[in-house]
Coordinates of C-alpha atoms and ligand atoms in Angstrom, one line a residue:
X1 CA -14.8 187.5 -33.9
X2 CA -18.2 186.5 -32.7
X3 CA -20.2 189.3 -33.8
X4 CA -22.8 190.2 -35.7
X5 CA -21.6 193.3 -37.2
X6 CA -18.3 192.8 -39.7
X7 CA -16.5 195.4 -41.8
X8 CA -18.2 194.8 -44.9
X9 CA -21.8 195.6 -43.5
X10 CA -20.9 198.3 -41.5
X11 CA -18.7 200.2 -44.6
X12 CA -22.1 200.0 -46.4
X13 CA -24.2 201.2 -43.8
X14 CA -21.5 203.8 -44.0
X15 CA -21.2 204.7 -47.7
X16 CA -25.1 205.4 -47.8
X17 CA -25.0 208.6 -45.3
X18 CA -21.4 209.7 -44.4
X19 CA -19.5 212.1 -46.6
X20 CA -15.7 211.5 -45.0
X21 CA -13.1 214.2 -44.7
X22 CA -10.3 214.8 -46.8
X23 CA -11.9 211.9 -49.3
X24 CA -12.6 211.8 -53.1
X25 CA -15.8 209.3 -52.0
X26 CA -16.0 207.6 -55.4
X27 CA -12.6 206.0 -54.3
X28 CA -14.3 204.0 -52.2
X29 CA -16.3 202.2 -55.1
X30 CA -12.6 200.4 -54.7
X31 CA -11.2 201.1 -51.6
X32 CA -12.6 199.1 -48.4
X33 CA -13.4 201.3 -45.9
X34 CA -11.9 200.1 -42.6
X35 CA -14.9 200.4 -39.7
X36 CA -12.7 200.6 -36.7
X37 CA -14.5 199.2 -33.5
X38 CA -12.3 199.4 -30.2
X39 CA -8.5 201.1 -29.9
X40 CA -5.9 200.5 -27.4
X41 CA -2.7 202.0 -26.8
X42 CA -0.7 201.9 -30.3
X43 CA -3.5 199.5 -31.8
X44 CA -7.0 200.1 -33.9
X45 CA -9.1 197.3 -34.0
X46 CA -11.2 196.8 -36.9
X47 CA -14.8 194.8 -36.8
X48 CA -13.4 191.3 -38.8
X49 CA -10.7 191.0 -35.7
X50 CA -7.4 193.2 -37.9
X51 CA -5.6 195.9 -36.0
X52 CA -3.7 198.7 -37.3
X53 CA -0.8 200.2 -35.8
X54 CA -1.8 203.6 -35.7
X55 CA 1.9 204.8 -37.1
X56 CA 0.3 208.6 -37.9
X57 CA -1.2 209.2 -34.4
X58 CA -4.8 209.2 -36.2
X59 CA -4.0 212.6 -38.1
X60 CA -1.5 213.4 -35.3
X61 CA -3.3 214.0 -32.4
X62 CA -3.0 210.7 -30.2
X63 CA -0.1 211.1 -27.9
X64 CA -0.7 208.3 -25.3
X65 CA -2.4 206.1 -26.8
X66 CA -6.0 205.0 -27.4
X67 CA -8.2 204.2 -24.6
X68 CA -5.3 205.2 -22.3
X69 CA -6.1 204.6 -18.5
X70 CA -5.6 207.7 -17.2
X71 CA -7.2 210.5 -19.8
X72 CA -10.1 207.7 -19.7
X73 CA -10.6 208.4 -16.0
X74 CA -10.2 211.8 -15.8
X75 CA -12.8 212.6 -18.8
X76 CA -15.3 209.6 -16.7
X77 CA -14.8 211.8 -13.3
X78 CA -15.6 215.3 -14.9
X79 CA -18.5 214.0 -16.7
X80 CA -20.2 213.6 -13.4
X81 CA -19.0 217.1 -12.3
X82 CA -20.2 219.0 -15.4
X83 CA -20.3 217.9 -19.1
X84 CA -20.3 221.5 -20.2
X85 CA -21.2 224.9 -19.9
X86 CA -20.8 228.6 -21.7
X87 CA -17.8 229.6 -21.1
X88 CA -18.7 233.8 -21.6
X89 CA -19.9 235.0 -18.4
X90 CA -19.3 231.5 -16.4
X91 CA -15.8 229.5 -15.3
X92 CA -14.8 226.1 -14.3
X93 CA -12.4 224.6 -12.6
X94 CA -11.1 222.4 -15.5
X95 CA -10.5 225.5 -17.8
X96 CA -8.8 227.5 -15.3
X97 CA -6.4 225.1 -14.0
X98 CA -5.6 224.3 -17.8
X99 CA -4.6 227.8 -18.5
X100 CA -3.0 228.3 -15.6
X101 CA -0.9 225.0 -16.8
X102 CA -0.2 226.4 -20.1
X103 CA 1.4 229.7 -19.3
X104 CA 3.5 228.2 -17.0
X105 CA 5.0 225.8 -19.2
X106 CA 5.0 227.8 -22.4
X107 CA 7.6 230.8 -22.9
X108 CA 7.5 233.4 -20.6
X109 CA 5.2 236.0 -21.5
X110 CA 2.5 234.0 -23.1
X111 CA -0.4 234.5 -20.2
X112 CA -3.6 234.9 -21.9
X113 CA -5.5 231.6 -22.9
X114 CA -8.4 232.2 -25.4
X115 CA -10.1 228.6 -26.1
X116 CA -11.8 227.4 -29.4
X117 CA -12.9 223.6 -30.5
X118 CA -10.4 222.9 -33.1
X119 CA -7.7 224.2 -35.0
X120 CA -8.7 225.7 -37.7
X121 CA -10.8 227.8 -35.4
X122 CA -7.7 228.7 -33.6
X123 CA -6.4 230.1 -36.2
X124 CA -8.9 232.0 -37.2
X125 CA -9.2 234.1 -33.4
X126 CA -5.2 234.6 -34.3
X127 CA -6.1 236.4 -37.2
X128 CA -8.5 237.9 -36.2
X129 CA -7.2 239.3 -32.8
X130 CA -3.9 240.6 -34.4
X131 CA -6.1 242.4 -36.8
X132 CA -8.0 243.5 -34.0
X133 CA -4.9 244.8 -32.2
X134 CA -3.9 246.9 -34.4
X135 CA -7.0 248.5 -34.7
X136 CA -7.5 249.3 -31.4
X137 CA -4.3 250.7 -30.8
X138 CA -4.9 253.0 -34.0
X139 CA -2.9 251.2 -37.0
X140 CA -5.9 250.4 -38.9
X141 CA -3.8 249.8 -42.3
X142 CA -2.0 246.9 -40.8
X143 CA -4.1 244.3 -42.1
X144 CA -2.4 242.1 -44.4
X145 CA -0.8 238.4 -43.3
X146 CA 3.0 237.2 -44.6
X147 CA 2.8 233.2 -44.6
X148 CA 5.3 230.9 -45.9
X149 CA 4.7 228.7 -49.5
X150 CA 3.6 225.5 -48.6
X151 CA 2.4 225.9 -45.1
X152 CA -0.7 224.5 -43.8
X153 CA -3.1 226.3 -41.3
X154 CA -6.2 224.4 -41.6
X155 CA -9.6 224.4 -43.8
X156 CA -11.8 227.4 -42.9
X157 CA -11.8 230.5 -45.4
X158 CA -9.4 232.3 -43.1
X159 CA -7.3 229.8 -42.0
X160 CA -6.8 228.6 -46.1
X161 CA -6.0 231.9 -46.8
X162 CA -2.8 232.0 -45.0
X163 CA -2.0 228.8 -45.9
X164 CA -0.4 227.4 -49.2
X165 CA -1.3 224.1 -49.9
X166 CA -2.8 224.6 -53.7
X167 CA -4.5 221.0 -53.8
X168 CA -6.8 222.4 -50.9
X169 CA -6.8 225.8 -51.4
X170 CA -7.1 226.9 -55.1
X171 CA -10.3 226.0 -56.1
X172 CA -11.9 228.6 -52.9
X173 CA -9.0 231.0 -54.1
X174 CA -12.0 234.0 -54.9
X175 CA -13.7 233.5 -51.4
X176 CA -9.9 234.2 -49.7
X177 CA -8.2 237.1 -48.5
X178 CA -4.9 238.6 -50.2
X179 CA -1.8 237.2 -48.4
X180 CA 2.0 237.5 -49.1
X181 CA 3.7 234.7 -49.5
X182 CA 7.3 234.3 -48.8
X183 CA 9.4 231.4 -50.0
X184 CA 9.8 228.6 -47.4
X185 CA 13.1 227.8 -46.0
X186 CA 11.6 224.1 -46.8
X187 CA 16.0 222.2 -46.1
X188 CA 14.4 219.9 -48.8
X189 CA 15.7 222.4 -51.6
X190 CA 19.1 223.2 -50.3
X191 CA 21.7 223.4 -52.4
X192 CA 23.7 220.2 -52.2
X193 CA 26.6 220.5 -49.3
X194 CA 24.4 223.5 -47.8
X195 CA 23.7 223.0 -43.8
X196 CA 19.7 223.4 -42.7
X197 CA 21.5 226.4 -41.0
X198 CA 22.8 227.6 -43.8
X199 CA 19.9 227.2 -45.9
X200 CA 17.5 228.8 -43.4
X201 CA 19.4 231.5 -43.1
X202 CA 20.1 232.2 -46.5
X203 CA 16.2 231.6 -47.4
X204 CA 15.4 234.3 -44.3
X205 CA 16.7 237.4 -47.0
X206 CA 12.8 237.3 -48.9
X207 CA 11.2 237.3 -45.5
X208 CA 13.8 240.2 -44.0
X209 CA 12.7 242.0 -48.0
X210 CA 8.6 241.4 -47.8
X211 CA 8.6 242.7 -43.6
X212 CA 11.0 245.9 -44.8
X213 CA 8.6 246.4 -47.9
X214 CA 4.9 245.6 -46.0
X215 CA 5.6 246.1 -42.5
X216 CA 3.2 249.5 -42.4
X217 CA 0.4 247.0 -43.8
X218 CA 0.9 243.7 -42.2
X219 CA -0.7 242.6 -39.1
X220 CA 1.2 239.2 -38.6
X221 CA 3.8 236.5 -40.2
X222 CA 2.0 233.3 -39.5
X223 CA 4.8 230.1 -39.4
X224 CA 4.6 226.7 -38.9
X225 CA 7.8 226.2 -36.1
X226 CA 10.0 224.0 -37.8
X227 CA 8.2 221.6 -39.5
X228 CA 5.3 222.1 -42.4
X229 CA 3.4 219.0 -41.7
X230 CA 0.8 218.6 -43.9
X231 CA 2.9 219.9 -46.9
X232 CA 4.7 217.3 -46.9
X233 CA 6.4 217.3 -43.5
X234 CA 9.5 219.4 -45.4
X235 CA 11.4 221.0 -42.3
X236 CA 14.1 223.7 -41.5
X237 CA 16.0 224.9 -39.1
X238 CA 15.7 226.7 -35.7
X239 CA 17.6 229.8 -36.7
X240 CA 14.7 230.7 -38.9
X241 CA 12.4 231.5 -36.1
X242 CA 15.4 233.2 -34.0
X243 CA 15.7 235.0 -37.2
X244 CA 12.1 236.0 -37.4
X245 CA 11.0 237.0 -34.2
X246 CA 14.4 239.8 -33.8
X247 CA 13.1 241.1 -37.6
X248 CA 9.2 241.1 -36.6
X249 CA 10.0 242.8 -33.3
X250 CA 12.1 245.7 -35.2
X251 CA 9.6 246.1 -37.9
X252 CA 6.8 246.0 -35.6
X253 CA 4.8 243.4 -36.8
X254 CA 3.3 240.1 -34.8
X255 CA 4.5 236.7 -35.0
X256 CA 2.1 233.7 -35.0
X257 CA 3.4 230.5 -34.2
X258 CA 0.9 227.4 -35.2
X259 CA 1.8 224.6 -33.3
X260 CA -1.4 222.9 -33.6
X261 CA 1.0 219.6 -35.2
X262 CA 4.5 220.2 -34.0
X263 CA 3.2 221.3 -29.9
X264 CA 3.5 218.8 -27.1
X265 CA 6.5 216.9 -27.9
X266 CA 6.5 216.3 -31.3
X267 CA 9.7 218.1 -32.4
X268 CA 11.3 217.0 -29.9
X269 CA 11.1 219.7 -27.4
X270 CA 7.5 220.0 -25.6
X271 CA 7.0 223.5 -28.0
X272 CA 9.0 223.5 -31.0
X273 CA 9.5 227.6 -30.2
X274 CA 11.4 226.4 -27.5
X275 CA 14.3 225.2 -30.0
X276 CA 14.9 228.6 -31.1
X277 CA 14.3 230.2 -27.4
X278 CA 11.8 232.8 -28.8
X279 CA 8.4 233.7 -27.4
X280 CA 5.9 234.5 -30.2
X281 CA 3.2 237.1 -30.0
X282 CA 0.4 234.2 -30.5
X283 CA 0.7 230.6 -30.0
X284 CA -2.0 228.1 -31.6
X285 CA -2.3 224.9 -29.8
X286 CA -5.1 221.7 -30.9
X287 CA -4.6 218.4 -31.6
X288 CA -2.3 216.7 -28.5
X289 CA -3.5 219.2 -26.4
X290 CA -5.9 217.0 -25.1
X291 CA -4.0 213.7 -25.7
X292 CA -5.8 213.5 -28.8
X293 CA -9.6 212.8 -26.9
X294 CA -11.7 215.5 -27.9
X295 CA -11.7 218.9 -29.9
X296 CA -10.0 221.3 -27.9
X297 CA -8.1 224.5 -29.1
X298 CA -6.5 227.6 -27.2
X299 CA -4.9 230.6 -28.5
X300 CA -2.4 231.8 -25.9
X301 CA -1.1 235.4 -26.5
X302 CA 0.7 238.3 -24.2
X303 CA -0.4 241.1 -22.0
X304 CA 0.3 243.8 -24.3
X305 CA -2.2 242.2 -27.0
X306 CA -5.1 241.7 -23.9
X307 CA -4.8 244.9 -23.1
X308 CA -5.1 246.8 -26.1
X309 CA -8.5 245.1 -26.0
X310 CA -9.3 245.8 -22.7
X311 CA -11.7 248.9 -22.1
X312 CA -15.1 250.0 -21.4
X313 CA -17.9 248.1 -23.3
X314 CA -19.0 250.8 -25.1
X315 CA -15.8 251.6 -26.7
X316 CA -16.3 248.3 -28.4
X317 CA -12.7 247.3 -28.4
X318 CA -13.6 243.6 -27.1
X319 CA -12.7 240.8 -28.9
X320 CA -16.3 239.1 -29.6
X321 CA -15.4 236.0 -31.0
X322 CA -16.8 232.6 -29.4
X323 CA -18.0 229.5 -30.4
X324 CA -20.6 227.3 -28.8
X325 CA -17.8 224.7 -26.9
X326 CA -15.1 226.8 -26.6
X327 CA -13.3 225.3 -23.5
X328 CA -15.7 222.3 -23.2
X329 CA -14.8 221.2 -19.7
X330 CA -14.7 217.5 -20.9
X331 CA -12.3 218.5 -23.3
X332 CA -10.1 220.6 -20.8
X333 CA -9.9 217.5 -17.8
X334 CA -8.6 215.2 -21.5
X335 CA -5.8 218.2 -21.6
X336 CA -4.9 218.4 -17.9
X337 CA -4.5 214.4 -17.9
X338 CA -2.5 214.9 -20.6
X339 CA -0.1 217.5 -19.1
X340 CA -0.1 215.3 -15.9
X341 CA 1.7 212.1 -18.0
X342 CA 4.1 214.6 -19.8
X343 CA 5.2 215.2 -16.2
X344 CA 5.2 211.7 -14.4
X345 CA 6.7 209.8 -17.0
X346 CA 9.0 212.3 -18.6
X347 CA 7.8 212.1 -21.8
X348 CA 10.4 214.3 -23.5
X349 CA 13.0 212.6 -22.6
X350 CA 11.8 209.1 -23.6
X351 CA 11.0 210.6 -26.9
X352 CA 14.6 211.4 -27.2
X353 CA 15.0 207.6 -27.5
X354 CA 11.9 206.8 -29.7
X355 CA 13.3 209.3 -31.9
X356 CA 16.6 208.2 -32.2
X357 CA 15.1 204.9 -32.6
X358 CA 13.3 206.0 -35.3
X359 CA 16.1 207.5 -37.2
X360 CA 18.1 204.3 -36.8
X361 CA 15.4 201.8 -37.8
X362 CA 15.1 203.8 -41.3
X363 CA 18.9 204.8 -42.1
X364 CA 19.4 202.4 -44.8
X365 CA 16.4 204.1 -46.2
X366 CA 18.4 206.7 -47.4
X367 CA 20.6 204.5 -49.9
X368 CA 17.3 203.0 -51.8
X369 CA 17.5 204.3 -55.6
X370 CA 13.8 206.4 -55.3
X371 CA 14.3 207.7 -52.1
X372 CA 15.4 211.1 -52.1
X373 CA 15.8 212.1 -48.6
X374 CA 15.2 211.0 -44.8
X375 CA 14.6 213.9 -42.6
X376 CA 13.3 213.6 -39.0
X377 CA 12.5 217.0 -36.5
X378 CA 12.0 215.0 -33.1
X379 CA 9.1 212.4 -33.4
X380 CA 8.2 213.0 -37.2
X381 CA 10.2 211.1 -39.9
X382 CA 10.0 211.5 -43.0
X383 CA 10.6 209.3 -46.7
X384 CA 10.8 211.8 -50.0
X385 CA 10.2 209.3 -52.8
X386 CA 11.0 210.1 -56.2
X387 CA 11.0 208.9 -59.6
X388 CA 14.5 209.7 -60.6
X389 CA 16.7 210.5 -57.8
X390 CA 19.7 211.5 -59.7
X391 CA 17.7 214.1 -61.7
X392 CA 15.4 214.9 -58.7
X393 CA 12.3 214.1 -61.1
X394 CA 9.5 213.7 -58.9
X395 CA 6.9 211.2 -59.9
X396 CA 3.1 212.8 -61.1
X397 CA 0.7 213.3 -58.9
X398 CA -1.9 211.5 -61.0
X399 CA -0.4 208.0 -60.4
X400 CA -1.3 208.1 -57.0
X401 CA 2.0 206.6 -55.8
X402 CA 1.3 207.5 -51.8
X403 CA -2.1 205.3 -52.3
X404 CA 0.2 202.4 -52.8
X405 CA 1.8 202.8 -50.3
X406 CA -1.3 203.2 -48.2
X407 CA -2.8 199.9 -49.0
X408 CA 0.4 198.1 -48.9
X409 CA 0.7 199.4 -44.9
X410 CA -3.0 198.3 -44.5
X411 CA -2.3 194.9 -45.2
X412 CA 0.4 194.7 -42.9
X413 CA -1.2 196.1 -40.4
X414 CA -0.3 199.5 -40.1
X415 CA -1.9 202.9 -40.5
X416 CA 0.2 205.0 -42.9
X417 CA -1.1 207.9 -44.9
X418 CA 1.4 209.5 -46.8
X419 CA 0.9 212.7 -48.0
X420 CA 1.4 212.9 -51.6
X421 CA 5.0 211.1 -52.4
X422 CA 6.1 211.3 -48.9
X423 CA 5.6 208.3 -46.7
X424 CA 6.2 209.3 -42.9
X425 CA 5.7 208.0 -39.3
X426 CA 4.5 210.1 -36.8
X427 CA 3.6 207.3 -34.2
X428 CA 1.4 207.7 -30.5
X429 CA 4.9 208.1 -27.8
X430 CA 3.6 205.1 -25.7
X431 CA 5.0 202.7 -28.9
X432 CA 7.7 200.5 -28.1
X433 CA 10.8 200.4 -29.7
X434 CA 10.6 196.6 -31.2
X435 CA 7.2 198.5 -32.7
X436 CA 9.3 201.1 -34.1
X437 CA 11.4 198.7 -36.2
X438 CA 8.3 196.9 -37.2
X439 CA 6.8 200.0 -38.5
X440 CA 10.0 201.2 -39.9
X441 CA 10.0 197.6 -41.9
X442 CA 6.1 198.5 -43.3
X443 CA 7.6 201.9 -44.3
X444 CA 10.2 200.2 -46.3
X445 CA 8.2 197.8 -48.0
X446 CA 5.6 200.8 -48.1
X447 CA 8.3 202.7 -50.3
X448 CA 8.9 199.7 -52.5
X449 CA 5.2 199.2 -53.2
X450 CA 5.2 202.9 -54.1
X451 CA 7.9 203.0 -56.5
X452 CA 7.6 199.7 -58.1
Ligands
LIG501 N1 -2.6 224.1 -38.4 C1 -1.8 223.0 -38.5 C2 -0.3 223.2 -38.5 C3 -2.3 221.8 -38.8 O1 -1.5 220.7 -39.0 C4 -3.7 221.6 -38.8 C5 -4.4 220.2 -39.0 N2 -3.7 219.3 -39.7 C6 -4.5 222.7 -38.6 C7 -3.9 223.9 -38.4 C8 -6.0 222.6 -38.6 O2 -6.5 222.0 -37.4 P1 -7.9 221.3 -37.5 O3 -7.8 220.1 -38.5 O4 -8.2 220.8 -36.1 O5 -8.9 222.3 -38.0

């Protein structure tokens, strides 16, 4: 490539100011960084001329692809309109017609759109607004979150706190509020010859037991629909949130749905809620809401809960949460491009055939002596690798099997980053299926690096 910046120069330039996310930094005394210069569609292009399938969606929020035509032009037209603007106090036309997008296509009863900037953030105003309801309608002891072990929410002291992820969240355990945690109906740990059905509903006993003990002092159940991503991508079954929403409605308590991963298509249905035909009492939504161009979160949440906030000023019932971009007008013409190819090229539906494609490209998977199990919800597959699959003995965490796994993708030209000993694809849904096999192939050889 005739340029005069290359990967090597640019990683150093790199290593001397930026502290990376998610990153142990002293890794990189080994690990190249990759400097990525240019992306289109499925592909990032790095500064020495490699390009990376981007098989995880760049940490799951690319949908269409990079540098896709038509998200591209509508972000170029707004920023000649208006590049942003407080959103307390003032509109725009971007915003509105976004939210009025949103509550029609999500389940009935879901008409209120609050915006924040990422999703973490989204969580928080959750929280905090069911909180706040019960306040102001004069429950002031419901105040405490149920969450499920091994759910992920995001980074942000509130947003930690009702997750359970313990490499991210134990060492800030004193700064974090008291939650109860209820077994996950994680269809990893079923019983051998137990359905997901089965399983879910059996595992749905502790959270009918913690809503009849707690119910008098607990705000909300916060879930993950169907799929805990970033532990591990374990899944369950739809009945579990059918199951959920009949027992938070007859204890009286509200039900948070966090589709900040699973939203827009990735389960398979454009809201994974949809798969259990329930309508929760807050919805989170980041990450593909915006085709994965710019931060962009909403919080979309029901009459009853706006009203009980709705009053004069000086009874100070309002909800007085903002940050600084919420609704970024930018970031709203990104999400309304997005919504626009979900309708002209009937996205669900062609992911029904990526997925099945997917499935069928890494069958045989299932039959390799450390793999322990191939699950898929919709356009998320998943590889359990273990040490010992007859025993179930997993390997430890200190050999750093996923890394492996990591680098051996890399070289082949894919992005894969599994999380911990789970390798999985998660891919943008403008890849092809030949692509599909091709990635399915790095996955495999990705596994055998892994284990070896
Ligand atoms: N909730 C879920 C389910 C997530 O997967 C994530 C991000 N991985 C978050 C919340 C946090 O979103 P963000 O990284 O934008 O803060």
């Amino acid at each position: 490539m005739n340029t005069p910046y290359r990967n090597a120069s640019i990683a150093a330039r790199d290593l001397a100011v930026v502290w990376h996310p998610c990153t142990q930094m002293k890794d990189h005394e080994r690990l190249p960084m990759i400097p990525i210069a240019r992306g289109q569609g499925v592909w990032l292009y790095d500064f020495d001329g490699q390009r990376y399938l981007d098989g995880i969606s760049s940490w799951w929020v690319n949908l269409f692809g990079h540098a896709n035509p038509r998200i591209n032009a509508a972000v170029r037209e707004q920023l000649e309109q208006l590049e942003q603007v407080m959103l307390a106090g003032f509109t725009h036309e971007p915003v509105l017609t976004l939210s009025e997008r949103l509550v029609h296509i999500l389940p009935a009863g879901l008409t209120r759109c609050f915006y924040a900037d990422n999703g973490s953030a989204a969580v928080e105003v959750a929280v905090k607004m069911s909180f706040h309801y019960w306040q102001n309608v004069g429950r002031p002891h419901k105040r405490r979150f149920i969450t499920l072990s091994n759910s992920y929410h995001g980074e942000t002291l509130g947003a930690l706190a009702v997750g359970d992820v313990e490499l991210y969240k134990k060492v800030y355990q004193p700064l974090l509020m008291d939650v109860i945690t209820v077994s996950s109906p994680d269809c990893f740990l079923r019983e051998p010859g137990c359905s997901w059905e089965e399983h879910s509903r059996r595992m749905f006993a502790a959270m009918e037991q913690a809503l009849a003990e707690h119910a008098d002092d607990v705000a909300a159940v916060i879930v993950e629909p169907l799929v805990q991503c970033a532990g591990s991508m374990r899944m369950y079954h739809p009945l579990y949130l059918s199951l959920l929403r009949e027992a938070c409605d007859r204890h009286g308590v509200h039900l948070i749905a966090d589709e900040i991963a699973v939203g827009f298509g990735r389960s398979g249905t454009m809201f994974a809620c949809e798969q259990a035909g329930i309508r929760p009492d807050f919805i989170c939504l980041s990450k593909g809401l915006t085709g994965g161009y710019l931060p962009l979160s909403v919080v979309v949440t029901t009459e009853t809960v706006y009203q009980a906030f709705y009053d004069d000023y000086t009874r100070l019932t309002a909800f007085l949460h903002s940050h600084s971009y919420t609704g970024n007008p930018l970031a709203c013409a990104a999400a309304l491009a997005t919504l626009a190819i979900f309708e002209q090229d009937r996205v669900i539906e062609r992911n029904r055939i990526l997925a099945r494609r997917m499935g069928a490209a890494t069958a045989e998977l299932a039959g390799h002596p450390h793999v322990a199990e191939v699950r898929q919800t919709g356009m998320i597959l998943a590889i359990e690798t273990v040490r010992d699959k007859a025993s179930g003995g997993i390997y430890d965490w200190r050999e750093r099997r996923g890394l492996r796994a990591y680098e051996y993708a890399l070289a082949q030209g894919a992005l894969l980053r599994p999380i911990g000993n789970v390798i999985y694809m998660m891919p943008p849904y403008v890849i092809e299926p030949e692509q599909i096999d091709w990635l399915a192939g790095v996955a495999r050889g990705a596994v055998d690096a892994a284990c070896a």
